[in-house]
XYZ file of N, CA and C in Angstrom:
861
model
N 51.312 64.614 -60.278
C 50.201 63.995 -59.546
C 50.747 63.368 -58.271
N 50.158 63.683 -57.132
C 50.608 63.155 -55.845
C 50.158 61.726 -55.679
N 50.663 61.108 -54.604
C 50.339 59.701 -54.374
C 48.881 59.504 -54.016
N 48.252 60.545 -53.421
C 46.857 60.421 -52.985
C 45.864 60.936 -54.010
N 46.353 61.571 -55.073
C 45.431 62.111 -56.073
C 44.891 60.992 -56.948
N 43.721 61.217 -57.515
C 43.060 60.220 -58.337
C 43.134 60.616 -59.802
N 43.110 59.669 -60.703
C 43.066 60.000 -62.127
C 41.841 60.846 -62.442
N 41.886 61.611 -63.501
C 40.765 62.519 -63.820
C 39.426 61.808 -63.979
N 39.430 60.598 -64.505
C 38.171 59.890 -64.774
C 37.759 58.933 -63.664
N 38.478 58.925 -62.557
C 38.174 57.948 -61.505
C 36.910 58.296 -60.729
N 36.639 59.582 -60.518
C 35.471 59.977 -59.725
C 34.161 59.504 -60.341
N 33.939 59.702 -61.669
C 32.698 59.171 -62.259
C 32.602 57.656 -62.152
N 33.748 56.962 -62.292
C 33.717 55.514 -62.187
C 33.326 55.067 -60.787
N 33.848 55.784 -59.776
C 33.490 55.451 -58.397
C 32.000 55.643 -58.164
N 31.453 56.730 -58.716
C 30.015 56.980 -58.555
C 29.190 55.905 -59.253
N 29.627 55.494 -60.458
C 28.904 54.448 -61.183
C 28.913 53.148 -60.395
N 30.085 52.799 -59.847
C 30.176 51.564 -59.070
C 29.327 51.642 -57.799
N 29.318 52.804 -57.156
C 28.500 52.967 -55.954
C 27.019 52.857 -56.283
N 26.610 53.461 -57.416
C 25.201 53.366 -57.828
C 24.815 51.928 -58.149
N 25.725 51.213 -58.815
C 25.450 49.807 -59.125
C 25.346 48.975 -57.856
N 26.219 49.261 -56.887
C 26.171 48.519 -55.628
C 24.843 48.738 -54.918
N 24.382 49.990 -54.901
C 23.097 50.297 -54.270
C 21.964 49.608 -55.024
N 22.028 49.658 -56.373
C 20.981 49.030 -57.185
C 20.942 47.526 -56.956
N 22.097 46.870 -56.965
C 22.137 45.429 -56.756
C 21.654 45.050 -55.360
N 21.998 45.882 -54.382
C 21.544 45.611 -53.015
C 20.021 45.672 -52.927
N 19.432 46.680 -53.568
C 17.973 46.819 -53.564
C 17.325 45.644 -54.296
N 17.899 45.264 -55.453
C 17.329 44.161 -56.223
C 17.413 42.845 -55.471
N 18.550 42.596 -54.826
C 18.691 41.364 -54.048
C 17.710 41.354 -52.879
N 17.535 42.514 -52.234
C 16.600 42.595 -51.108
C 15.166 42.333 -51.569
N 14.786 42.932 -52.705
C 13.437 42.710 -53.230
C 13.243 41.264 -53.667
N 14.284 40.672 -54.267
C 14.199 39.272 -54.664
C 13.975 38.374 -53.451
N 14.721 38.645 -52.388
C 14.525 37.869 -51.163
C 13.145 38.064 -50.574
N 12.616 39.286 -50.695
C 11.280 39.570 -50.170
C 10.214 38.777 -50.908
N 10.360 38.659 -52.232
C 9.359 37.945 -53.021
C 9.548 36.429 -52.944
N 10.794 35.979 -52.872
C 11.054 34.541 -52.824
C 10.838 33.981 -51.421
N 10.945 34.847 -50.405
C 10.843 34.403 -49.016
C 9.613 33.564 -48.705
N 8.399 34.003 -49.078
C 7.205 33.180 -48.774
C 7.248 31.799 -49.417
N 7.757 31.712 -50.642
C 7.827 30.412 -51.299
C 8.862 29.519 -50.607
N 9.988 30.117 -50.195
C 10.973 29.340 -49.450
C 10.427 28.853 -48.124
N 9.641 29.698 -47.449
C 9.023 29.301 -46.186
C 8.012 28.178 -46.405
N 7.304 28.224 -47.527
C 6.358 27.150 -47.857
C 7.093 25.828 -48.050
N 8.226 25.864 -48.733
C 9.014 24.641 -48.929
C 9.493 24.089 -47.596
N 9.974 24.978 -46.713
C 10.435 24.523 -45.391
C 9.291 23.899 -44.595
N 8.102 24.497 -44.668
C 6.955 23.925 -43.956
C 6.589 22.554 -44.513
N 6.772 22.367 -45.816
C 6.497 21.072 -46.397
C 7.494 19.999 -45.992
N 8.626 20.410 -45.450
C 9.664 19.465 -45.022
C 9.670 19.246 -43.513
N 8.705 19.799 -42.795
C 8.643 19.666 -41.340
C 7.619 18.607 -40.939
N 7.705 18.212 -39.693
C 6.677 17.356 -39.113
C 5.534 18.233 -38.593
N 4.403 17.615 -38.312
C 3.274 18.371 -37.765
C 3.618 18.988 -36.419
N 4.414 18.274 -35.611
C 4.806 18.807 -34.303
C 5.676 20.038 -34.449
N 6.567 20.048 -35.427
C 7.428 21.211 -35.633
C 6.635 22.412 -36.116
N 5.615 22.165 -36.914
C 4.786 23.279 -37.371
C 3.978 23.890 -36.226
N 3.573 23.060 -35.268
C 2.759 23.544 -34.149
C 3.600 24.021 -32.986
N 4.923 23.882 -33.076
C 5.802 24.213 -31.947
C 5.864 25.720 -31.716
N 6.072 26.086 -30.469
C 6.281 27.484 -30.076
C 7.436 27.533 -29.070
N 8.487 28.324 -29.362
C 8.673 29.231 -30.500
C 8.831 28.507 -31.835
N 8.837 29.291 -32.879
C 8.836 28.744 -34.231
C 10.137 28.003 -34.508
N 10.014 26.840 -35.148
C 11.165 26.101 -35.661
C 11.421 26.597 -37.083
N 12.491 27.366 -37.251
C 12.751 27.931 -38.565
C 13.193 26.874 -39.563
N 13.987 25.925 -39.104
C 14.459 24.852 -39.972
C 14.018 23.508 -39.407
N 13.642 22.591 -40.265
C 13.253 21.255 -39.771
C 14.453 20.509 -39.202
N 14.198 19.746 -38.153
C 15.271 18.933 -37.568
C 15.729 17.876 -38.559
N 14.807 17.164 -39.117
C 15.077 16.201 -40.187
C 14.152 16.527 -41.356
N 14.730 16.644 -42.526
C 13.935 16.979 -43.702
C 12.998 15.821 -44.051
N 11.700 16.113 -43.995
C 10.673 15.086 -44.220
C 10.282 15.064 -45.704
N 11.155 14.498 -46.537
C 10.852 14.409 -47.965
C 9.643 13.511 -48.230
N 9.345 12.651 -47.276
C 8.203 11.755 -47.429
C 6.894 12.525 -47.500
N 6.878 13.756 -46.965
C 5.659 14.569 -47.016
C 5.204 14.787 -48.456
N 6.154 14.990 -49.362
C 5.793 15.232 -50.762
C 5.217 13.965 -51.393
N 5.802 12.822 -51.071
C 5.261 11.560 -51.589
C 3.871 11.293 -51.021
N 3.691 11.563 -49.709
C 2.376 11.354 -49.097
C 1.337 12.294 -49.696
N 1.717 13.559 -49.892
C 0.780 14.526 -50.468
C 0.380 14.124 -51.882
N 1.298 13.514 -52.596
C 1.013 13.093 -53.971
C 0.126 11.855 -54.010
N 0.348 10.939 -53.077
C -0.327 9.642 -53.118
C -1.664 9.606 -52.383
N -1.869 10.505 -51.405
C -3.090 10.448 -50.609
C -4.329 10.853 -51.397
N -4.142 11.613 -52.456
C -5.258 12.009 -53.314
C -4.906 11.658 -54.760
N -5.883 11.775 -55.632
C -5.623 11.582 -57.064
C -4.987 12.859 -57.606
N -3.717 13.066 -57.263
C -3.046 14.336 -57.571
C -3.006 14.584 -59.078
N -2.630 13.566 -59.843
C -2.543 13.739 -61.288
C -3.921 13.974 -61.909
N -4.947 13.318 -61.351
C -6.297 13.531 -61.865
C -6.768 14.961 -61.662
N -6.571 15.497 -60.461
C -6.942 16.884 -60.195
C -6.089 17.847 -61.018
N -4.798 17.516 -61.172
C -3.929 18.362 -61.983
C -4.386 18.360 -63.442
N -4.838 17.213 -63.927
C -5.347 17.138 -65.299
C -6.591 18.007 -65.466
N -7.486 17.965 -64.492
C -8.675 18.819 -64.556
C -8.292 20.293 -64.594
N -7.363 20.676 -63.727
C -6.908 22.071 -63.703
C -6.271 22.465 -65.026
N -5.476 21.554 -65.592
C -4.785 21.852 -66.848
C -5.779 22.025 -67.990
N -6.786 21.160 -68.051
C -7.791 21.274 -69.109
C -8.517 22.613 -69.011
N -8.980 22.942 -67.814
C -9.721 24.187 -67.629
C -8.839 25.391 -67.944
N -7.612 25.374 -67.428
C -6.723 26.521 -67.610
C -6.343 26.716 -69.077
N -6.060 25.624 -69.781
C -5.680 25.744 -71.188
C -6.849 26.230 -72.039
N -8.019 25.630 -71.839
C -9.196 26.042 -72.614
C -9.502 27.511 -72.373
N -9.526 27.909 -71.112
C -9.837 29.300 -70.799
C -8.762 30.248 -71.326
N -7.488 29.905 -71.128
C -6.404 30.806 -71.520
C -6.372 31.020 -73.030
N -6.542 29.950 -73.801
C -6.516 30.075 -75.260
C -7.703 30.901 -75.750
N -8.894 30.570 -75.275
C -10.092 31.271 -75.742
C -10.106 32.731 -75.323
N -9.762 33.019 -74.080
C -9.836 34.403 -73.613
C -8.744 35.256 -74.248
N -7.600 34.655 -74.569
C -6.549 35.412 -75.249
C -6.993 35.813 -76.646
N -7.563 34.865 -77.401
C -8.010 35.170 -78.763
C -9.198 36.129 -78.769
N -10.170 35.898 -77.891
C -11.339 36.786 -77.869
C -10.956 38.195 -77.410
N -10.066 38.299 -76.449
C -9.617 39.615 -75.988
C -8.827 40.337 -77.074
N -8.031 39.581 -77.846
C -7.297 40.185 -78.956
C -8.254 40.746 -79.998
N -9.317 40.001 -80.285
C -10.292 40.455 -81.285
C -11.024 41.708 -80.816
N -11.442 41.719 -79.547
C -12.134 42.898 -79.014
C -11.172 44.086 -78.945
N -9.940 43.846 -78.509
C -8.955 44.919 -78.456
C -8.665 45.493 -79.827
N -8.644 44.635 -80.848
C -8.455 45.100 -82.216
C -9.594 46.013 -82.640
N -10.824 45.623 -82.278
C -11.967 46.464 -82.625
C -11.909 47.829 -81.975
N -11.567 47.854 -80.696
C -11.470 49.152 -80.012
C -10.325 50.000 -80.548
N -9.261 49.374 -81.015
C -8.086 50.126 -81.447
C -8.187 50.623 -82.878
N -8.801 49.838 -83.780
C -8.699 50.154 -85.198
C -10.023 50.465 -85.878
N -11.142 50.141 -85.263
C -12.431 50.390 -85.901
C -13.087 51.613 -85.298
N -13.897 52.282 -86.108
C -14.621 53.466 -85.666
C -16.104 53.142 -85.574
N -16.718 53.538 -84.455
C -18.146 53.298 -84.259
C -18.666 54.291 -83.234
N -19.926 54.685 -83.316
C -20.493 55.608 -82.332
C -20.464 55.000 -80.928
N -20.046 55.797 -79.948
C -20.025 55.344 -78.566
C -18.869 54.435 -78.212
N -17.864 54.370 -79.077
C -16.746 53.462 -78.819
C -16.012 53.838 -77.531
N -15.758 55.098 -77.312
C -15.044 55.530 -76.107
C -15.865 55.242 -74.850
N -17.184 55.438 -74.955
C -18.051 55.151 -73.799
C -18.024 53.665 -73.457
N -18.129 52.824 -74.489
C -18.090 51.377 -74.254
C -16.747 50.949 -73.668
N -15.678 51.555 -74.149
C -14.360 51.201 -73.624
C -14.230 51.644 -72.165
N -14.800 52.799 -71.839
C -14.793 53.253 -70.451
C -15.574 52.321 -69.540
N -16.739 51.840 -70.020
C -17.529 50.876 -69.237
C -16.742 49.579 -69.057
N -16.067 49.144 -70.125
C -15.275 47.914 -70.047
C -14.171 48.032 -69.004
N -13.460 49.143 -69.020
C -12.383 49.350 -68.041
C -12.958 49.473 -66.636
N -14.101 50.139 -66.510
C -14.727 50.276 -65.196
C -15.170 48.951 -64.614
N -15.493 47.976 -65.488
C -15.925 46.670 -64.988
C -14.805 45.934 -64.259
N -13.551 46.338 -64.470
C -12.444 45.699 -63.757
C -12.498 45.985 -62.262
N -13.234 47.015 -61.860
C -13.319 47.394 -60.456
C -14.349 46.568 -59.694
N -15.156 45.776 -60.410
C -16.174 44.972 -59.736
C -15.527 43.749 -59.087
N -15.705 43.538 -57.799
C -15.176 42.325 -57.171
C -15.883 41.081 -57.687
N -15.175 39.966 -57.698
C -15.748 38.724 -58.193
C -16.938 38.271 -57.361
N -16.923 38.583 -56.073
C -18.001 38.125 -55.193
C -19.343 38.735 -55.565
N -19.344 39.932 -56.182
C -20.605 40.575 -56.549
C -21.328 39.785 -57.632
N -20.562 39.244 -58.589
C -21.164 38.518 -59.707
C -21.256 37.013 -59.455
N -20.849 36.568 -58.273
C -20.781 35.130 -58.018
C -22.164 34.488 -58.033
N -23.101 35.029 -57.272
C -24.437 34.438 -57.194
C -25.184 34.521 -58.527
N -25.234 35.677 -59.211
C -25.910 35.702 -60.519
C -25.277 34.736 -61.522
N -23.938 34.628 -61.487
C -23.272 33.710 -62.410
C -23.692 32.272 -62.145
N -23.738 31.899 -60.890
C -24.132 30.529 -60.549
C -25.570 30.263 -60.985
N -26.469 31.209 -60.745
C -27.874 31.016 -61.117
C -28.041 30.871 -62.626
N -27.272 31.661 -63.391
C -27.361 31.571 -64.852
C -26.914 30.200 -65.329
N -25.767 29.747 -64.848
C -25.263 28.446 -65.290
C -26.138 27.304 -64.774
N -26.752 27.476 -63.618
C -27.656 26.444 -63.114
C -28.903 26.350 -63.998
N -29.438 27.494 -64.423
C -30.612 27.486 -65.302
C -30.289 26.844 -66.650
N -29.033 27.024 -67.117
C -28.629 26.468 -68.409
C -28.162 25.023 -68.302
N -28.142 24.468 -67.087
C -27.720 23.084 -66.902
C -26.225 22.877 -67.075
N -25.428 23.887 -66.759
C -23.981 23.813 -66.962
C -23.209 23.625 -65.659
N -23.899 23.440 -64.541
C -23.211 23.150 -63.292
C -22.628 21.742 -63.370
N -21.442 21.579 -62.848
C -20.696 20.318 -62.878
C -20.244 19.960 -64.292
N -20.034 20.992 -65.112
C -19.424 20.815 -66.432
C -18.341 21.876 -66.591
N -17.558 21.753 -67.669
C -16.503 22.735 -67.948
C -16.965 23.828 -68.903
N -18.241 23.812 -69.276
C -18.748 24.821 -70.204
C -18.655 26.252 -69.670
N -18.816 26.506 -68.367
C -18.658 27.887 -67.907
C -17.323 28.499 -68.280
N -16.233 27.732 -68.251
C -14.918 28.271 -68.592
C -14.816 28.540 -70.096
N -15.552 27.766 -70.891
C -15.582 28.037 -72.330
C -16.261 29.375 -72.597
N -17.397 29.603 -71.952
C -18.118 30.859 -72.169
C -17.371 32.045 -71.573
N -16.738 31.859 -70.411
C -15.907 32.929 -69.860
C -14.769 33.263 -70.812
N -14.184 32.248 -71.434
C -13.110 32.504 -72.379
C -13.587 33.240 -73.618
N -14.745 32.866 -74.128
C -15.284 33.535 -75.321
C -15.731 34.960 -75.035
N -15.988 35.275 -73.756
C -16.489 36.607 -73.394
C -15.381 37.645 -73.270
N -14.113 37.236 -73.384
C -12.963 38.141 -73.251
C -12.825 38.625 -71.812
N -11.672 39.223 -71.508
C -11.384 39.733 -70.170
C -11.001 41.204 -70.290
N -11.608 42.087 -69.487
C -11.351 43.527 -69.638
C -9.875 43.900 -69.601
N -9.118 43.339 -68.663
C -7.709 43.714 -68.558
C -6.926 43.294 -69.801
N -7.203 42.100 -70.320
C -6.512 41.642 -71.517
C -6.949 42.444 -72.741
N -8.213 42.818 -72.806
C -8.678 43.687 -73.887
C -7.913 45.005 -73.858
N -7.709 45.530 -72.673
C -6.948 46.773 -72.531
C -5.526 46.602 -73.052
N -4.870 45.485 -72.705
C -3.506 45.241 -73.175
C -3.449 45.200 -74.698
N -4.358 44.451 -75.316
C -4.353 44.343 -76.776
C -4.731 45.662 -77.436
N -5.682 46.348 -76.856
C -6.083 47.636 -77.445
C -4.913 48.606 -77.463
N -4.167 48.685 -76.361
C -3.020 49.583 -76.307
C -1.945 49.175 -77.301
N -1.732 47.881 -77.468
C -0.703 47.424 -78.401
C -1.118 47.693 -79.841
N -2.342 47.335 -80.207
C -2.801 47.518 -81.584
C -2.896 49.002 -81.948
N -3.198 49.845 -80.980
C -3.293 51.277 -81.264
C -1.941 51.863 -81.639
N -0.852 51.214 -81.236
C 0.481 51.722 -81.541
C 1.041 51.255 -82.864
N 0.353 50.343 -83.568
C 0.847 49.867 -84.862
C 0.524 50.886 -85.957
N 1.375 50.994 -86.985
C 1.162 52.002 -88.038
C -0.150 51.791 -88.789
N -0.807 52.880 -89.084
C -2.053 52.823 -89.844
C -1.819 52.315 -91.263
N -0.593 52.477 -91.782
C -0.311 52.060 -93.151
C -0.468 50.548 -93.349
N -0.313 49.773 -92.273
C -0.453 48.324 -92.391
C -1.840 47.928 -92.883
N -2.867 48.447 -92.225
C -4.216 48.065 -92.631
C -4.649 48.776 -93.908
N -4.136 49.991 -94.159
C -4.480 50.691 -95.395
C -3.970 49.927 -96.607
N -2.728 49.411 -96.516
C -2.187 48.625 -97.623
C -2.977 47.333 -97.804
N -3.386 46.718 -96.706
C -4.159 45.486 -96.800
C -5.531 45.734 -97.400
N -6.173 46.852 -97.054
C -7.485 47.191 -97.612
C -7.377 47.436 -99.108
N -6.297 48.098 -99.530
C -6.079 48.312 -100.958
C -5.951 46.993 -101.702
N -5.340 45.999 -101.048
C -5.183 44.677 -101.660
C -6.450 43.839 -101.585
N -7.517 44.376 -100.991
C -8.792 43.676 -100.955
C -9.058 42.887 -99.696
N -8.294 43.085 -98.644
C -8.503 42.359 -97.391
C -9.594 43.024 -96.563
N -10.417 42.214 -95.910
C -11.361 42.718 -94.932
C -10.701 42.806 -93.567
N -11.433 43.353 -92.592
C -10.829 43.521 -91.270
C -10.582 42.188 -90.574
N -11.387 41.173 -90.891
C -11.129 39.861 -90.319
C -9.792 39.304 -90.771
N -9.510 39.399 -92.069
C -8.235 38.914 -92.588
C -7.087 39.793 -92.101
N -7.318 41.097 -91.978
C -6.283 41.994 -91.464
C -5.894 41.593 -90.044
N -6.910 41.256 -89.256
C -6.627 40.859 -87.871
C -5.824 39.566 -87.817
N -6.293 38.528 -88.534
C -5.666 37.208 -88.435
C -4.305 37.145 -89.108
N -4.133 37.848 -90.209
C -2.909 37.686 -90.994
C -1.861 38.771 -90.730
N -2.277 39.912 -90.216
C -1.319 41.013 -90.038
C -1.153 41.375 -88.574
N -2.252 41.712 -87.896
C -2.133 42.239 -86.542
C -1.835 41.150 -85.515
N -2.510 40.014 -85.610
C -2.292 38.957 -84.616
C -0.862 38.416 -84.650
N -0.276 38.133 -85.825
C 1.122 37.675 -85.819
C 2.094 38.718 -85.261
N 1.752 40.008 -85.387
C 2.629 41.047 -84.868
C 2.572 41.152 -83.340
N 1.540 40.574 -82.747
C 1.301 40.803 -81.315
C 1.764 39.643 -80.445
N 2.783 38.872 -80.873
C 3.196 37.702 -80.090
C 3.629 38.067 -78.669
N 4.269 39.236 -78.403
C 4.603 39.537 -76.998
C 3.359 39.657 -76.114
N 2.313 40.327 -76.634
C 1.092 40.483 -75.852
C 0.338 39.158 -75.766
N 0.417 38.356 -76.816
C -0.203 37.022 -76.766
C 0.427 36.177 -75.670
N 1.753 36.220 -75.576
C 2.440 35.449 -74.531
C 2.048 35.940 -73.149
N 2.078 37.273 -72.977
C 1.728 37.829 -71.670
C 0.285 37.503 -71.298
N -0.625 37.637 -72.252
C -2.040 37.374 -71.974
C -2.273 35.908 -71.645
N -1.611 35.015 -72.373
C -1.782 33.589 -72.107
C -1.302 33.234 -70.706
N -0.133 33.736 -70.316
C 0.397 33.444 -68.978
C -0.531 33.996 -67.901
N -1.010 35.223 -68.089
C -1.904 35.839 -67.106
C -3.202 35.042 -66.987
N -3.806 34.707 -68.129
C -5.079 33.978 -68.112
C -4.904 32.581 -67.536
N -3.821 31.911 -67.895
C -3.569 30.573 -67.351
C -3.420 30.638 -65.839
N -2.713 31.641 -65.356
C -2.523 31.799 -63.912
C -3.846 32.072 -63.213
N -4.675 32.917 -63.814
C -6.001 33.188 -63.236
C -6.784 31.897 -63.050
N -6.870 31.102 -64.111
C -7.694 29.898 -64.060
C -7.066 28.827 -63.172
N -5.759 28.638 -63.272
C -5.082 27.624 -62.460
C -5.216 27.927 -60.972
N -5.162 29.192 -60.606
C -5.218 29.565 -59.198
C -6.608 29.849 -58.660
N -7.631 29.727 -59.502
C -8.986 30.021 -59.051
C -9.492 28.923 -58.119
N -10.025 29.331 -56.991
C -10.576 28.388 -56.017
C -12.092 28.481 -55.949
N -12.631 29.691 -56.057
C -14.055 29.904 -55.809
C -14.924 29.257 -56.876
N -14.636 29.516 -58.150
C -15.501 28.991 -59.221
C -15.517 27.465 -59.271
N -14.360 26.781 -59.243
C -14.437 25.302 -59.228
C -15.130 24.743 -57.995
N -14.920 25.367 -56.848
C -15.578 24.894 -55.628
C -17.088 25.052 -55.726
N -17.534 26.091 -56.406
C -18.965 26.365 -56.502
C -19.637 25.554 -57.607
N -18.952 25.355 -58.737
C -19.602 24.805 -59.917
C -19.315 23.334 -60.178
N -18.254 22.774 -59.587
C -17.833 21.423 -59.943
C -17.973 20.461 -58.777
N -18.249 19.206 -59.101
C -18.268 18.161 -58.087
C -16.835 17.767 -57.741
N -16.704 16.896 -56.756
C -15.376 16.505 -56.290
C -14.564 15.841 -57.392
N -15.173 14.958 -58.168
C -14.437 14.229 -59.202
C -13.932 15.141 -60.309
N -14.677 16.188 -60.618
C -14.294 17.092 -61.697
C -13.587 18.350 -61.202
N -13.366 18.427 -59.908
C -12.793 19.633 -59.339
C -11.315 19.783 -59.702
N -10.741 20.899 -59.296
C -9.378 21.236 -59.687
C -8.406 21.000 -58.540
N -7.134 21.133 -58.853
C -6.095 20.888 -57.866
C -6.128 21.939 -56.767
N -6.506 23.161 -57.095
C -6.578 24.213 -56.075
C -7.571 23.846 -54.986
N -8.723 23.334 -55.384
C -9.741 22.926 -54.412
C -9.268 21.712 -53.622
N -8.664 20.748 -54.310
C -8.212 19.527 -53.642
C -7.152 19.815 -52.588
N -6.229 20.707 -52.897
C -5.159 21.032 -51.943
C -5.725 21.647 -50.675
N -6.761 22.451 -50.818
C -7.307 23.163 -49.660
C -8.323 22.354 -48.869
N -8.898 21.307 -49.440
C -10.020 20.643 -48.773
C -9.791 19.168 -48.437
N -8.798 18.513 -49.019
C -8.689 17.071 -48.844
C -7.619 16.638 -47.842
N -6.685 17.491 -47.516
C -5.636 17.101 -46.558
C -6.098 17.468 -45.144
N -6.990 16.645 -44.598
C -7.539 16.892 -43.267
C -7.563 15.582 -42.488
N -7.585 15.722 -41.186
C -7.700 14.551 -40.322
C -9.157 14.117 -40.244
N -9.407 13.029 -39.524
C -10.774 12.547 -39.357
C -11.647 13.544 -38.611
N -11.008 14.411 -37.807
C -11.749 15.441 -37.075
C -11.941 16.709 -37.894
N -11.426 16.714 -39.130
C -11.582 17.887 -39.986
C -10.495 18.924 -39.825
N -9.429 18.604 -39.085
C -8.326 19.544 -38.886
C -7.358 19.462 -40.067
N -6.954 20.582 -40.653
C -6.016 20.538 -41.781
C -4.660 19.968 -41.365
N -4.083 19.151 -42.232
C -2.727 18.641 -42.036
C -1.797 19.616 -42.747
N -1.233 20.550 -41.987
C -0.563 21.705 -42.572
C 0.683 21.333 -43.360
N 1.455 20.358 -42.875
C 2.694 20.038 -43.592
C 2.404 19.382 -44.944
N 1.351 18.559 -45.011
C 0.975 17.968 -46.295
C 0.375 19.017 -47.231
N -0.382 19.947 -46.676
C -0.905 21.035 -47.503
C 0.229 21.872 -48.075
N 1.251 22.138 -47.261
C 2.391 22.908 -47.741
C 3.140 22.164 -48.839
N 3.366 20.858 -48.643
C 4.054 20.065 -49.660
C 3.244 20.026 -50.958
N 1.932 19.834 -50.846
C 1.085 19.817 -52.045
C 1.059 21.188 -52.715
N 1.092 22.254 -51.929
C 1.083 23.609 -52.495
C 2.346 23.881 -53.297
N 3.481 23.360 -52.826
C 4.729 23.523 -53.578
C 4.605 22.855 -54.946
N 4.101 21.623 -54.962
C 3.924 20.922 -56.239
C 2.867 21.602 -57.102
N 1.889 22.228 -56.473
C 0.830 22.932 -57.190
C 1.363 24.177 -57.901
N 2.374 24.822 -57.309
C 2.917 26.056 -57.868
C 3.913 25.772 -58.993
N 4.530 24.608 -59.000
C 5.599 24.305 -59.957
C 5.164 24.508 -61.414
N 3.992 24.041 -61.876
C 3.621 24.263 -63.283
C 3.572 25.732 -63.672
N 3.090 26.585 -62.770
C 3.051 28.014 -63.067
C 4.459 28.566 -63.229
N 5.371 28.158 -62.361
C 6.758 28.612 -62.464
C 7.385 28.150 -63.776
N 7.120 26.919 -64.168
C 7.680 26.401 -65.412
C 7.139 27.168 -66.620
N 5.844 27.432 -66.631
C 5.249 28.173 -67.745
C 5.830 29.576 -67.824
N 6.019 30.212 -66.671
C 6.584 31.551 -66.692
C 8.037 31.530 -67.165
N 8.810 30.542 -66.715
C 10.199 30.456 -67.152
C 10.291 30.241 -68.662
N 9.377 29.445 -69.212
C 9.387 29.196 -70.650
C 8.961 30.438 -71.427
N 7.946 31.130 -70.926
C 7.370 32.257 -71.672
C 7.788 33.620 -71.130
N 8.816 33.661 -70.262
C 9.136 34.925 -69.606
C 9.587 36.004 -70.582
N 10.305 35.602 -71.636
C 10.771 36.610 -72.594
C 9.597 37.318 -73.256
N 8.638 36.527 -73.752
C 7.463 37.135 -74.358
C 6.610 37.866 -73.347
N 6.526 37.341 -72.112
C 5.723 37.994 -71.076
C 6.278 39.372 -70.748
N 7.576 39.451 -70.514
C 8.200 40.740 -70.181
C 8.100 41.701 -71.354
N 8.334 41.189 -72.580
C 8.226 42.046 -73.766
C 6.809 42.568 -73.938
N 5.818 41.710 -73.711
C 4.434 42.138 -73.859
C 4.043 43.196 -72.841
N 4.455 43.013 -71.599
C 4.094 43.987 -70.571
C 4.842 45.302 -70.747
N 6.060 45.254 -71.318
C 6.850 46.471 -71.450
C 6.489 47.265 -72.711
N 6.013 46.584 -73.765
C 5.691 47.290 -74.998
C 4.242 47.731 -75.081
N 3.363 47.156 -74.275
C 1.955 47.538 -74.323
C 1.784 48.982 -73.892
N 1.132 49.749 -74.753
C 0.884 51.152 -74.445
C 1.929 52.084 -75.005
N 3.044 51.565 -75.536
C 4.050 52.416 -76.128
C 3.752 52.576 -77.611
N 3.688 53.808 -78.065
C 3.392 54.074 -79.485
C 4.678 54.473 -80.194
């Protein structure tokens, strides 16, 4: 073997290392692309109003204005609005996860005339924009006397969500038929089969559905703005509407600081439930 020759197995190793380098480069680039807006939001929360309005753009603050976060927290009832958001998000997320699991179980394991047609209509309803149903929804809740209450989120949760129903249906359809056959032989009804056998098996999809539903409700701006008064409103509405000057001009640096604090609970929930979330999204639909 000459001094310039390579060992027989070196070429595949070089290719593997080159592929890994390319993969890591792409992953780091994508990570920076997704994290970039949040990092820019943090920087804006640390700037003065003059720096935000400056041209050309000030990429970094001259002096980090940590006081912006304290001001954003103290100028409004931040904890009160956060509590309202948490109540609504938890109630909706728990109810819609359970109701969607039950509906998904029915579509996956029960037989009934027109089941495929109903499932097609359910999936098609995901294409309807929220703005189309906004006015009829408001009129219904106004007629029922539920405006300025949290009851709309209870009923939305009990009504299930098409996308979550789809996730549960795909997961339950992949479980062995022998599970429910053995339970039926032992005298179990489908209600007991769902609660005692299928639901405990679906913890990955439960985690994913809960995180998705919580994020939907926590980040919703339109429904709380339309249905709730200021005292009962959510943090999303407060962040967008209360940090203004006497002339009605938004105070952008305080809005940015409040937005950072507003996003933190979602990040924490995802970090806690990420294992189940990733498992649920990756196993749904695999038989």
